[in-house]
C-alpha cells in the first residue's frame, strides 16, 4: 500500500512537522495543536508493517559497518523497531534518519553505499520522494523496496522527473504494459528503473523486434532482463557465437534465441562452450540437436546433463535429448526402467 505521506517540513532538517490536528479550548473553539516533529525513520516504522530483511546479507563496507550493524533489526515488527533504542551518536541526525529509514525498508545501507557512493549525500526527503513515487505510480508495495533498492541502489539517487517517470511511460507506450501491471515488471527486474529510455531500453527493444520478438508485453513480463542487456556488449556477441562458434546460418541462430530468450543471458565461456563440447564429445550430438532443442543450454552440465547421460549409458538406453533433460527425477528414473524393460523384452523374444 502507498505510504501515508506527511506534510513536507518547512525546515531544512529531515523531520516532518505534523500540525494539522486540532483540539478545543474552553470556549469551544478549535485551536491547532503544537507541531509534532517526526523523523522519516519513525514515519516508516509507524506503518506497522514487518521490517524487511536486507535483500543482500553481504558484509557492509568499513565506512558504514558500525551504522549497519547497529541498525540490523531482521525479526522485529516495524512498531517494535521504532521503540528499540538504536544509538548512532557519531552521525548527524539526518544521516541517522536516512540509514534507519533504509534499514526499515530492508536495504543494507553499507552495501548500497558501496555500490552507489552518491547515496552518502542524498537527503532523507529525496529518498522519500522516490519511495512515494514508486508506490503511488509504480504500484510497489513496502515489502518490495528491499529487493528493488537492494538489487539496484542507484535508484535511490535517481531523478523522479528525468529518470523514473520516463521509464514508467516507456512501459506503457513501448511495451504495452498497463499501469496496474507496473509492479510485476519492476519487481521481476528492478534494473529497468535504472536504465535510460533513450540509450538502453529503446535500442534493446528495437534490436529484439528486428530479431523477431513480436510480443512486447510478453517480453516485459517474462524476459525484462533482455531490455536491460547491452546490444553491443551482450546480445549481439552471443548471437554471433551461436552462428560462427557453433557453425550455423544466422537465421537458425536467431530462431534459437527467439524460442529460448534465456540464451542471451548465458556466458559463452562458462556455458555455451563446455556444454556444446560435452554434447559433441561425450554424447555424440551436434548442431542439429541444439537447433531442435535450444533449451539444452539452460540445464546444468554438472547437475543434470552429465549425470543423466551417464545413467542412460549405464542402463544401455537411448533417450531423446528433451525427454532426458526436461523430466523430473522420478520421471527420468521411470523412463530408464521402462526403456530397460523394453530392451530386455525385445531381446528375449529374439
mmCIF file of C-alpha atoms in Angstrom:
data_model
loop_
_atom_site.group_PDB
_atom_site.id
_atom_site.type_symbol
_atom_site.label_atom_id
_atom_site.label_comp_id
_atom_site.label_asym_id
_atom_site.label_seq_id
_atom_site.Cartn_x
_atom_site.Cartn_y
_atom_site.Cartn_z
ATOM 1 C CA UNK A 1 0.000 0.000 0.000
ATOM 2 C CA UNK A 2 1.237 3.539 -0.631
ATOM 3 C CA UNK A 3 2.744 5.237 2.363
ATOM 4 C CA UNK A 4 0.690 7.913 4.024
ATOM 5 C CA UNK A 5 2.737 10.962 3.152
ATOM 6 C CA UNK A 6 3.030 13.564 5.924
ATOM 7 C CA UNK A 7 3.058 17.258 5.049
ATOM 8 C CA UNK A 8 6.533 18.434 3.976
ATOM 9 C CA UNK A 9 8.670 20.161 6.526
ATOM 10 C CA UNK A 10 9.426 23.846 6.162
ATOM 11 C CA UNK A 11 12.790 23.419 7.839
ATOM 12 C CA UNK A 12 15.977 22.062 6.363
ATOM 13 C CA UNK A 13 16.116 19.081 8.708
ATOM 14 C CA UNK A 14 14.861 15.600 7.869
ATOM 15 C CA UNK A 15 11.974 15.783 10.329
ATOM 16 C CA UNK A 16 8.317 16.091 9.370
ATOM 17 C CA UNK A 17 6.195 18.638 11.265
ATOM 18 C CA UNK A 18 2.635 17.438 11.758
ATOM 19 C CA UNK A 19 0.395 20.366 12.739
ATOM 20 C CA UNK A 20 -2.933 19.619 11.031
ATOM 21 C CA UNK A 21 -4.542 18.221 14.176
ATOM 22 C CA UNK A 22 -6.688 20.411 16.431
ATOM 23 C CA UNK A 23 -8.091 20.484 19.926
ATOM 24 C CA UNK A 24 -10.762 22.567 21.610
ATOM 25 C CA UNK A 25 -10.323 25.407 24.110
ATOM 26 C CA UNK A 26 -12.700 26.352 26.926
ATOM 27 C CA UNK A 27 -14.890 28.436 24.606
ATOM 28 C CA UNK A 28 -15.423 25.507 22.269
ATOM 29 C CA UNK A 29 -13.246 26.996 19.572
ATOM 30 C CA UNK A 30 -10.801 24.715 17.826
ATOM 31 C CA UNK A 31 -7.169 25.662 18.009
ATOM 32 C CA UNK A 32 -4.187 23.978 16.343
ATOM 33 C CA UNK A 33 -2.048 21.679 18.404
ATOM 34 C CA UNK A 34 1.654 22.284 18.770
ATOM 35 C CA UNK A 35 3.667 20.906 15.883
ATOM 36 C CA UNK A 36 4.912 17.355 16.347
ATOM 37 C CA UNK A 37 8.274 16.504 14.873
ATOM 38 C CA UNK A 38 8.509 13.084 13.247
ATOM 39 C CA UNK A 39 11.748 11.759 11.708
ATOM 40 C CA UNK A 40 11.293 9.816 8.493
ATOM 41 C CA UNK A 41 12.515 6.616 10.115
ATOM 42 C CA UNK A 42 9.713 6.901 12.693
ATOM 43 C CA UNK A 43 7.237 7.522 9.877
ATOM 44 C CA UNK A 44 8.281 4.303 8.114
ATOM 45 C CA UNK A 45 8.158 2.410 11.397
ATOM 46 C CA UNK A 46 4.653 3.751 12.073
ATOM 47 C CA UNK A 47 3.306 1.816 9.085
ATOM 48 C CA UNK A 48 3.202 -1.215 11.444
ATOM 49 C CA UNK A 49 4.490 -3.461 8.689
ATOM 50 C CA UNK A 50 7.084 -6.161 9.342
ATOM 51 C CA UNK A 51 10.620 -4.927 8.999
ATOM 52 C CA UNK A 52 12.018 -6.458 5.829
ATOM 53 C CA UNK A 53 15.214 -8.430 5.977
ATOM 54 C CA UNK A 54 18.049 -6.955 3.902
ATOM 55 C CA UNK A 55 17.905 -8.261 0.349
ATOM 56 C CA UNK A 56 21.647 -8.954 0.468
ATOM 57 C CA UNK A 57 23.405 -10.144 3.568
ATOM 58 C CA UNK A 58 26.905 -9.269 2.468
ATOM 59 C CA UNK A 59 29.264 -7.573 4.878
ATOM 60 C CA UNK A 60 28.906 -3.776 4.815
ATOM 61 C CA UNK A 61 31.767 -1.505 3.888
ATOM 62 C CA UNK A 62 34.104 -0.402 6.709
ATOM 63 C CA UNK A 63 32.818 3.173 6.475
ATOM 64 C CA UNK A 64 29.275 2.083 7.310
ATOM 65 C CA UNK A 65 29.943 -1.120 9.277
ATOM 66 C CA UNK A 66 29.092 0.356 12.651
ATOM 67 C CA UNK A 67 25.933 2.003 11.367
ATOM 68 C CA UNK A 68 24.774 -1.077 9.522
ATOM 69 C CA UNK A 69 25.452 -3.338 12.494
ATOM 70 C CA UNK A 70 23.628 -1.006 14.827
ATOM 71 C CA UNK A 71 20.537 -0.866 12.658
ATOM 72 C CA UNK A 72 20.029 -4.550 11.798
ATOM 73 C CA UNK A 73 16.561 -5.495 13.039
ATOM 74 C CA UNK A 74 15.526 -8.506 10.926
ATOM 75 C CA UNK A 75 12.992 -10.157 13.234
ATOM 76 C CA UNK A 76 11.041 -7.277 14.809
ATOM 77 C CA UNK A 77 7.922 -5.587 13.611
ATOM 78 C CA UNK A 78 8.254 -2.004 12.490
ATOM 79 C CA UNK A 79 6.394 -0.817 15.585
ATOM 80 C CA UNK A 80 8.779 -2.684 17.855
ATOM 81 C CA UNK A 81 11.741 -1.333 15.932
ATOM 82 C CA UNK A 82 10.533 2.203 16.499
ATOM 83 C CA UNK A 83 10.642 1.602 20.252
ATOM 84 C CA UNK A 84 14.072 -0.003 20.201
ATOM 85 C CA UNK A 85 16.927 2.390 21.050
ATOM 86 C CA UNK A 86 19.428 2.450 18.201
ATOM 87 C CA UNK A 87 22.452 4.523 19.091
ATOM 88 C CA UNK A 88 24.353 6.239 16.290
ATOM 89 C CA UNK A 89 25.751 9.211 18.215
ATOM 90 C CA UNK A 90 28.689 9.782 15.908
ATOM 91 C CA UNK A 91 26.477 10.560 12.902
ATOM 92 C CA UNK A 92 24.441 13.688 12.098
ATOM 93 C CA UNK A 93 20.711 13.365 12.704
ATOM 94 C CA UNK A 94 19.778 13.428 9.013
ATOM 95 C CA UNK A 95 22.292 10.638 8.292
ATOM 96 C CA UNK A 96 20.930 8.509 11.130
ATOM 97 C CA UNK A 97 17.422 9.121 9.829
ATOM 98 C CA UNK A 98 18.439 8.059 6.329
ATOM 99 C CA UNK A 99 20.209 4.882 7.496
ATOM 100 C CA UNK A 100 17.357 3.816 9.755
ATOM 101 C CA UNK A 101 14.761 4.510 7.052
ATOM 102 C CA UNK A 102 16.613 2.336 4.553
ATOM 103 C CA UNK A 103 17.140 -0.442 7.066
ATOM 104 C CA UNK A 104 13.412 -0.448 7.829
ATOM 105 C CA UNK A 105 12.803 -0.938 4.107
ATOM 106 C CA UNK A 106 15.158 -3.920 4.162
ATOM 107 C CA UNK A 107 18.072 -2.196 2.415
ATOM 108 C CA UNK A 108 21.632 -2.964 3.532
ATOM 109 C CA UNK A 109 22.974 0.575 3.809
ATOM 110 C CA UNK A 110 26.624 -0.489 3.797
ATOM 111 C CA UNK A 111 26.270 -2.446 0.567
ATOM 112 C CA UNK A 112 24.089 0.228 -1.029
ATOM 113 C CA UNK A 113 26.675 2.892 -0.213
ATOM 114 C CA UNK A 114 29.457 0.760 -1.685
ATOM 115 C CA UNK A 115 27.561 0.323 -4.955
ATOM 116 C CA UNK A 116 26.265 3.890 -5.047
ATOM 117 C CA UNK A 117 28.618 6.359 -3.294
ATOM 118 C CA UNK A 118 26.268 9.232 -4.217
ATOM 119 C CA UNK A 119 23.918 7.878 -1.575
ATOM 120 C CA UNK A 120 26.124 9.485 1.048
ATOM 121 C CA UNK A 121 24.918 12.954 0.001
ATOM 122 C CA UNK A 122 21.280 12.033 -0.617
ATOM 123 C CA UNK A 123 18.801 13.592 1.790
ATOM 124 C CA UNK A 124 16.094 11.563 3.538
ATOM 125 C CA UNK A 125 13.495 13.764 1.811
ATOM 126 C CA UNK A 126 14.802 12.935 -1.665
ATOM 127 C CA UNK A 127 14.736 9.216 -0.891
ATOM 128 C CA UNK A 128 11.219 9.538 0.481
ATOM 129 C CA UNK A 129 10.058 11.279 -2.701
ATOM 130 C CA UNK A 130 11.385 8.351 -4.744
ATOM 131 C CA UNK A 131 9.686 5.817 -2.462
ATOM 132 C CA UNK A 132 6.403 7.717 -2.675
ATOM 133 C CA UNK A 133 6.571 7.904 -6.475
ATOM 134 C CA UNK A 134 7.330 4.205 -6.881
ATOM 135 C CA UNK A 135 4.465 3.288 -4.581
ATOM 136 C CA UNK A 136 1.834 5.660 -5.924
ATOM 137 C CA UNK A 137 2.777 5.496 -9.612
ATOM 138 C CA UNK A 138 4.747 2.276 -9.920
ATOM 139 C CA UNK A 139 2.483 0.203 -7.706
ATOM 140 C CA UNK A 140 5.302 -1.080 -5.488
ATOM 141 C CA UNK A 141 4.451 -2.312 -2.019
ATOM 142 C CA UNK A 142 6.510 -1.647 1.082
ATOM 143 C CA UNK A 143 7.729 -5.259 1.065
ATOM 144 C CA UNK A 144 9.146 -4.763 -2.453
ATOM 145 C CA UNK A 145 11.502 -1.929 -1.520
ATOM 146 C CA UNK A 146 14.246 -4.118 -0.059
ATOM 147 C CA UNK A 147 14.500 -6.133 -3.275
ATOM 148 C CA UNK A 148 14.245 -3.177 -5.647
ATOM 149 C CA UNK A 149 16.734 -0.893 -3.857
ATOM 150 C CA UNK A 150 18.916 -3.797 -2.750
ATOM 151 C CA UNK A 151 19.417 -5.047 -6.298
ATOM 152 C CA UNK A 152 19.834 -1.571 -7.752
ATOM 153 C CA UNK A 153 20.866 1.084 -5.178
ATOM 154 C CA UNK A 154 21.392 3.689 -7.903
ATOM 155 C CA UNK A 155 17.606 4.131 -7.970
ATOM 156 C CA UNK A 156 17.868 5.812 -4.566
ATOM 157 C CA UNK A 157 19.640 8.825 -6.093
ATOM 158 C CA UNK A 158 17.745 8.984 -9.366
ATOM 159 C CA UNK A 159 15.505 11.810 -10.533
ATOM 160 C CA UNK A 160 11.789 11.177 -10.433
ATOM 161 C CA UNK A 161 11.137 13.562 -13.302
ATOM 162 C CA UNK A 162 14.073 12.777 -15.574
ATOM 163 C CA UNK A 163 14.740 9.097 -14.796
ATOM 164 C CA UNK A 164 11.835 7.233 -13.202
ATOM 165 C CA UNK A 165 8.801 8.854 -14.835
ATOM 166 C CA UNK A 166 10.126 8.234 -18.393
ATOM 167 C CA UNK A 167 10.687 4.545 -17.573
ATOM 168 C CA UNK A 168 7.084 4.079 -16.453
ATOM 169 C CA UNK A 169 5.885 5.893 -19.560
ATOM 170 C CA UNK A 170 8.039 3.555 -21.687
ATOM 171 C CA UNK A 171 6.457 0.508 -20.074
ATOM 172 C CA UNK A 172 3.083 1.643 -21.391
ATOM 173 C CA UNK A 173 3.924 3.291 -24.713
ATOM 174 C CA UNK A 174 6.781 0.997 -25.727
ATOM 175 C CA UNK A 175 5.762 -2.326 -24.233
ATOM 176 C CA UNK A 176 2.005 -2.064 -23.773
ATOM 177 C CA UNK A 177 2.145 -2.709 -20.027
ATOM 178 C CA UNK A 178 -0.886 -1.268 -18.197
ATOM 179 C CA UNK A 179 -0.295 0.816 -15.088
ATOM 180 C CA UNK A 180 -1.865 -1.893 -12.956
ATOM 181 C CA UNK A 181 0.923 -4.282 -14.022
ATOM 182 C CA UNK A 182 3.932 -1.989 -13.490
ATOM 183 C CA UNK A 183 4.770 -3.732 -10.221
ATOM 184 C CA UNK A 184 5.024 -7.115 -11.919
ATOM 185 C CA UNK A 185 7.752 -5.848 -14.242
ATOM 186 C CA UNK A 186 9.617 -3.718 -11.692
ATOM 187 C CA UNK A 187 9.823 -6.424 -9.045
ATOM 188 C CA UNK A 188 10.976 -9.009 -11.589
ATOM 189 C CA UNK A 189 13.691 -6.724 -12.970
ATOM 190 C CA UNK A 190 14.428 -3.629 -10.816
ATOM 191 C CA UNK A 191 17.272 -2.660 -13.165
ATOM 192 C CA UNK A 192 14.648 -1.371 -15.591
ATOM 193 C CA UNK A 193 14.261 1.655 -13.311
ATOM 194 C CA UNK A 194 17.970 2.454 -13.555
ATOM 195 C CA UNK A 195 18.148 2.389 -17.355
ATOM 196 C CA UNK A 196 17.933 5.278 -19.769
ATOM 197 C CA UNK A 197 14.937 5.046 -22.054
ATOM 198 C CA UNK A 198 16.842 6.686 -24.881
ATOM 199 C CA UNK A 199 20.222 4.987 -24.511
ATOM 200 C CA UNK A 200 19.258 1.480 -23.299
ATOM 201 C CA UNK A 201 15.610 0.462 -23.261
ATOM 202 C CA UNK A 202 14.596 1.745 -26.691
ATOM 203 C CA UNK A 203 17.673 0.398 -28.569
ATOM 204 C CA UNK A 204 17.283 -3.004 -26.881
ATOM 205 C CA UNK A 205 13.593 -3.182 -27.790
ATOM 206 C CA UNK A 206 14.259 -2.237 -31.427
ATOM 207 C CA UNK A 207 17.004 -4.881 -31.685
ATOM 208 C CA UNK A 208 14.792 -7.594 -30.231
ATOM 209 C CA UNK A 209 11.931 -6.655 -32.525
ATOM 210 C CA UNK A 210 14.200 -6.920 -35.556
ATOM 211 C CA UNK A 211 15.151 -10.422 -34.427
ATOM 212 C CA UNK A 212 11.516 -11.478 -34.295
ATOM 213 C CA UNK A 213 10.287 -10.760 -30.767
ATOM 214 C CA UNK A 214 6.787 -9.565 -31.693
ATOM 215 C CA UNK A 215 5.000 -9.614 -28.347
ATOM 216 C CA UNK A 216 6.477 -6.682 -26.447
ATOM 217 C CA UNK A 217 4.188 -7.173 -23.455
ATOM 218 C CA UNK A 218 5.241 -10.808 -23.084
ATOM 219 C CA UNK A 219 8.847 -9.650 -23.306
ATOM 220 C CA UNK A 220 8.260 -7.216 -20.431
ATOM 221 C CA UNK A 221 6.562 -9.802 -18.241
ATOM 222 C CA UNK A 222 8.713 -12.858 -18.982
ATOM 223 C CA UNK A 223 12.154 -11.631 -20.057
ATOM 224 C CA UNK A 224 12.617 -7.980 -18.974
ATOM 225 C CA UNK A 225 16.286 -8.688 -18.320
ATOM 226 C CA UNK A 226 16.799 -8.569 -22.099
ATOM 227 C CA UNK A 227 15.681 -4.940 -22.122
ATOM 228 C CA UNK A 228 18.477 -4.000 -19.722
ATOM 229 C CA UNK A 229 21.104 -6.008 -21.632
ATOM 230 C CA UNK A 230 23.526 -4.185 -23.895
ATOM 231 C CA UNK A 231 23.036 -4.843 -27.590
ATOM 232 C CA UNK A 232 26.697 -4.303 -28.442
ATOM 233 C CA UNK A 233 28.329 -6.000 -25.429
ATOM 234 C CA UNK A 234 25.876 -8.788 -24.616
ATOM 235 C CA UNK A 235 23.238 -9.814 -27.119
ATOM 236 C CA UNK A 236 24.997 -9.313 -30.459
ATOM 237 C CA UNK A 237 28.201 -11.174 -29.406
ATOM 238 C CA UNK A 238 26.210 -14.166 -28.134
ATOM 239 C CA UNK A 239 24.202 -14.360 -31.331
ATOM 240 C CA UNK A 240 27.465 -14.188 -33.248
ATOM 241 C CA UNK A 241 28.874 -17.110 -31.242
ATOM 242 C CA UNK A 242 25.833 -19.258 -31.932
ATOM 243 C CA UNK A 243 26.294 -18.533 -35.624
ATOM 244 C CA UNK A 244 30.068 -18.704 -36.014
ATOM 245 C CA UNK A 245 31.146 -20.644 -32.934
ATOM 246 C CA UNK A 246 28.663 -23.463 -33.390
ATOM 247 C CA UNK A 247 28.600 -23.194 -37.161
ATOM 248 C CA UNK A 248 25.027 -22.491 -38.235
ATOM 249 C CA UNK A 249 23.265 -19.982 -40.505
ATOM 250 C CA UNK A 250 22.299 -16.706 -38.858
ATOM 251 C CA UNK A 251 18.588 -17.362 -39.337
ATOM 252 C CA UNK A 252 18.928 -20.603 -37.362
ATOM 253 C CA UNK A 253 20.754 -18.798 -34.568
ATOM 254 C CA UNK A 254 18.043 -16.149 -34.476
ATOM 255 C CA UNK A 255 15.346 -18.823 -34.362
ATOM 256 C CA UNK A 256 17.102 -20.362 -31.358
ATOM 257 C CA UNK A 257 17.126 -17.167 -29.268
ATOM 258 C CA UNK A 258 13.528 -16.334 -30.188
ATOM 259 C CA UNK A 259 12.444 -19.777 -28.999
ATOM 260 C CA UNK A 260 14.672 -19.590 -25.919
ATOM 261 C CA UNK A 261 15.403 -15.946 -24.946
ATOM 262 C CA UNK A 262 17.396 -17.120 -21.916
ATOM 263 C CA UNK A 263 20.259 -17.874 -24.316
ATOM 264 C CA UNK A 264 21.036 -14.152 -24.288
ATOM 265 C CA UNK A 265 21.725 -14.333 -20.542
ATOM 266 C CA UNK A 266 24.331 -17.125 -20.629
ATOM 267 C CA UNK A 267 28.108 -16.746 -20.636
ATOM 268 C CA UNK A 268 29.892 -18.029 -23.732
ATOM 269 C CA UNK A 269 32.944 -19.395 -21.915
ATOM 270 C CA UNK A 270 31.162 -20.860 -18.877
ATOM 271 C CA UNK A 271 28.010 -22.120 -20.580
ATOM 272 C CA UNK A 272 27.931 -22.446 -24.336
ATOM 273 C CA UNK A 273 31.427 -23.822 -24.919
ATOM 274 C CA UNK A 274 31.627 -26.526 -22.213
ATOM 275 C CA UNK A 275 28.067 -27.744 -22.772
ATOM 276 C CA UNK A 276 28.433 -27.938 -26.536
ATOM 277 C CA UNK A 277 31.775 -29.690 -26.133
ATOM 278 C CA UNK A 278 30.175 -32.302 -23.877
ATOM 279 C CA UNK A 279 27.304 -32.752 -26.329
ATOM 280 C CA UNK A 280 29.694 -33.436 -29.190
ATOM 281 C CA UNK A 281 32.461 -35.401 -27.481
ATOM 282 C CA UNK A 282 30.538 -37.396 -24.869
ATOM 283 C CA UNK A 283 27.014 -37.647 -26.229
ATOM 284 C CA UNK A 284 27.757 -37.860 -29.927
ATOM 285 C CA UNK A 285 25.470 -34.929 -30.706
ATOM 286 C CA UNK A 286 25.933 -31.787 -32.750
ATOM 287 C CA UNK A 287 24.496 -28.543 -34.055
ATOM 288 C CA UNK A 288 21.229 -30.077 -35.188
ATOM 289 C CA UNK A 289 20.486 -31.160 -31.636
ATOM 290 C CA UNK A 290 20.736 -27.639 -30.176
ATOM 291 C CA UNK A 291 18.855 -26.159 -33.128
ATOM 292 C CA UNK A 292 15.986 -28.541 -32.391
ATOM 293 C CA UNK A 293 16.293 -28.133 -28.606
ATOM 294 C CA UNK A 294 17.963 -24.802 -27.692
ATOM 295 C CA UNK A 295 16.804 -25.261 -24.083
ATOM 296 C CA UNK A 296 19.690 -27.726 -23.751
ATOM 297 C CA UNK A 297 21.889 -24.797 -22.703
ATOM 298 C CA UNK A 298 19.551 -23.894 -19.838
ATOM 299 C CA UNK A 299 20.315 -27.093 -17.899
ATOM 300 C CA UNK A 300 23.263 -27.517 -15.562
ATOM 301 C CA UNK A 301 26.090 -29.573 -17.037
ATOM 302 C CA UNK A 302 27.248 -30.912 -13.668
ATOM 303 C CA UNK A 303 23.852 -31.453 -12.035
ATOM 304 C CA UNK A 304 21.593 -32.502 -14.899
ATOM 305 C CA UNK A 305 23.190 -33.116 -18.312
ATOM 306 C CA UNK A 306 26.221 -35.244 -17.399
ATOM 307 C CA UNK A 307 24.614 -37.328 -14.596
ATOM 308 C CA UNK A 308 21.567 -38.228 -16.664
ATOM 309 C CA UNK A 309 23.638 -39.008 -19.731
ATOM 310 C CA UNK A 310 25.834 -41.356 -17.669
ATOM 311 C CA UNK A 311 22.778 -43.006 -16.139
ATOM 312 C CA UNK A 312 21.294 -43.627 -19.583
ATOM 313 C CA UNK A 313 24.576 -45.038 -20.884
ATOM 314 C CA UNK A 314 24.954 -47.360 -17.883
ATOM 315 C CA UNK A 315 21.402 -48.606 -18.405
ATOM 316 C CA UNK A 316 22.079 -49.095 -22.096
ATOM 317 C CA UNK A 317 19.193 -46.919 -23.203
ATOM 318 C CA UNK A 318 18.941 -44.005 -25.605
ATOM 319 C CA UNK A 319 16.552 -41.161 -24.817
ATOM 320 C CA UNK A 320 15.656 -38.090 -26.865
ATOM 321 C CA UNK A 321 17.507 -35.056 -25.508
ATOM 322 C CA UNK A 322 14.349 -33.130 -24.459
ATOM 323 C CA UNK A 323 12.896 -36.176 -22.670
ATOM 324 C CA UNK A 324 16.132 -36.885 -20.849
ATOM 325 C CA UNK A 325 16.600 -33.345 -19.526
ATOM 326 C CA UNK A 326 13.077 -31.987 -19.019
ATOM 327 C CA UNK A 327 11.790 -34.898 -16.942
ATOM 328 C CA UNK A 328 11.736 -34.737 -13.166
ATOM 329 C CA UNK A 329 13.982 -37.120 -11.251
ATOM 330 C CA UNK A 330 11.116 -39.568 -10.699
ATOM 331 C CA UNK A 331 10.021 -39.365 -14.328
ATOM 332 C CA UNK A 332 13.592 -39.923 -15.505
ATOM 333 C CA UNK A 333 14.002 -42.989 -13.282
ATOM 334 C CA UNK A 334 10.719 -44.369 -14.586
ATOM 335 C CA UNK A 335 11.756 -43.763 -18.207
ATOM 336 C CA UNK A 336 15.046 -45.577 -17.656
ATOM 337 C CA UNK A 337 13.246 -48.532 -16.060
ATOM 338 C CA UNK A 338 10.632 -48.793 -18.811
ATOM 339 C CA UNK A 339 13.169 -48.461 -21.602
ATOM 340 C CA UNK A 340 15.408 -51.070 -19.999
ATOM 341 C CA UNK A 341 12.456 -53.425 -19.625
ATOM 342 C CA UNK A 342 11.501 -52.857 -23.250
ATOM 343 C CA UNK A 343 15.033 -53.681 -24.401
ATOM 344 C CA UNK A 344 15.122 -56.839 -22.278
ATOM 345 C CA UNK A 345 11.710 -57.941 -23.547
ATOM 346 C CA UNK A 346 12.765 -57.388 -27.128
ATOM 347 C CA UNK A 347 15.936 -59.393 -26.648
ATOM 348 C CA UNK A 348 14.074 -62.309 -25.052
ATOM 349 C CA UNK A 349 11.681 -62.519 -27.994
ATOM 350 C CA UNK A 350 14.618 -62.981 -30.313
#
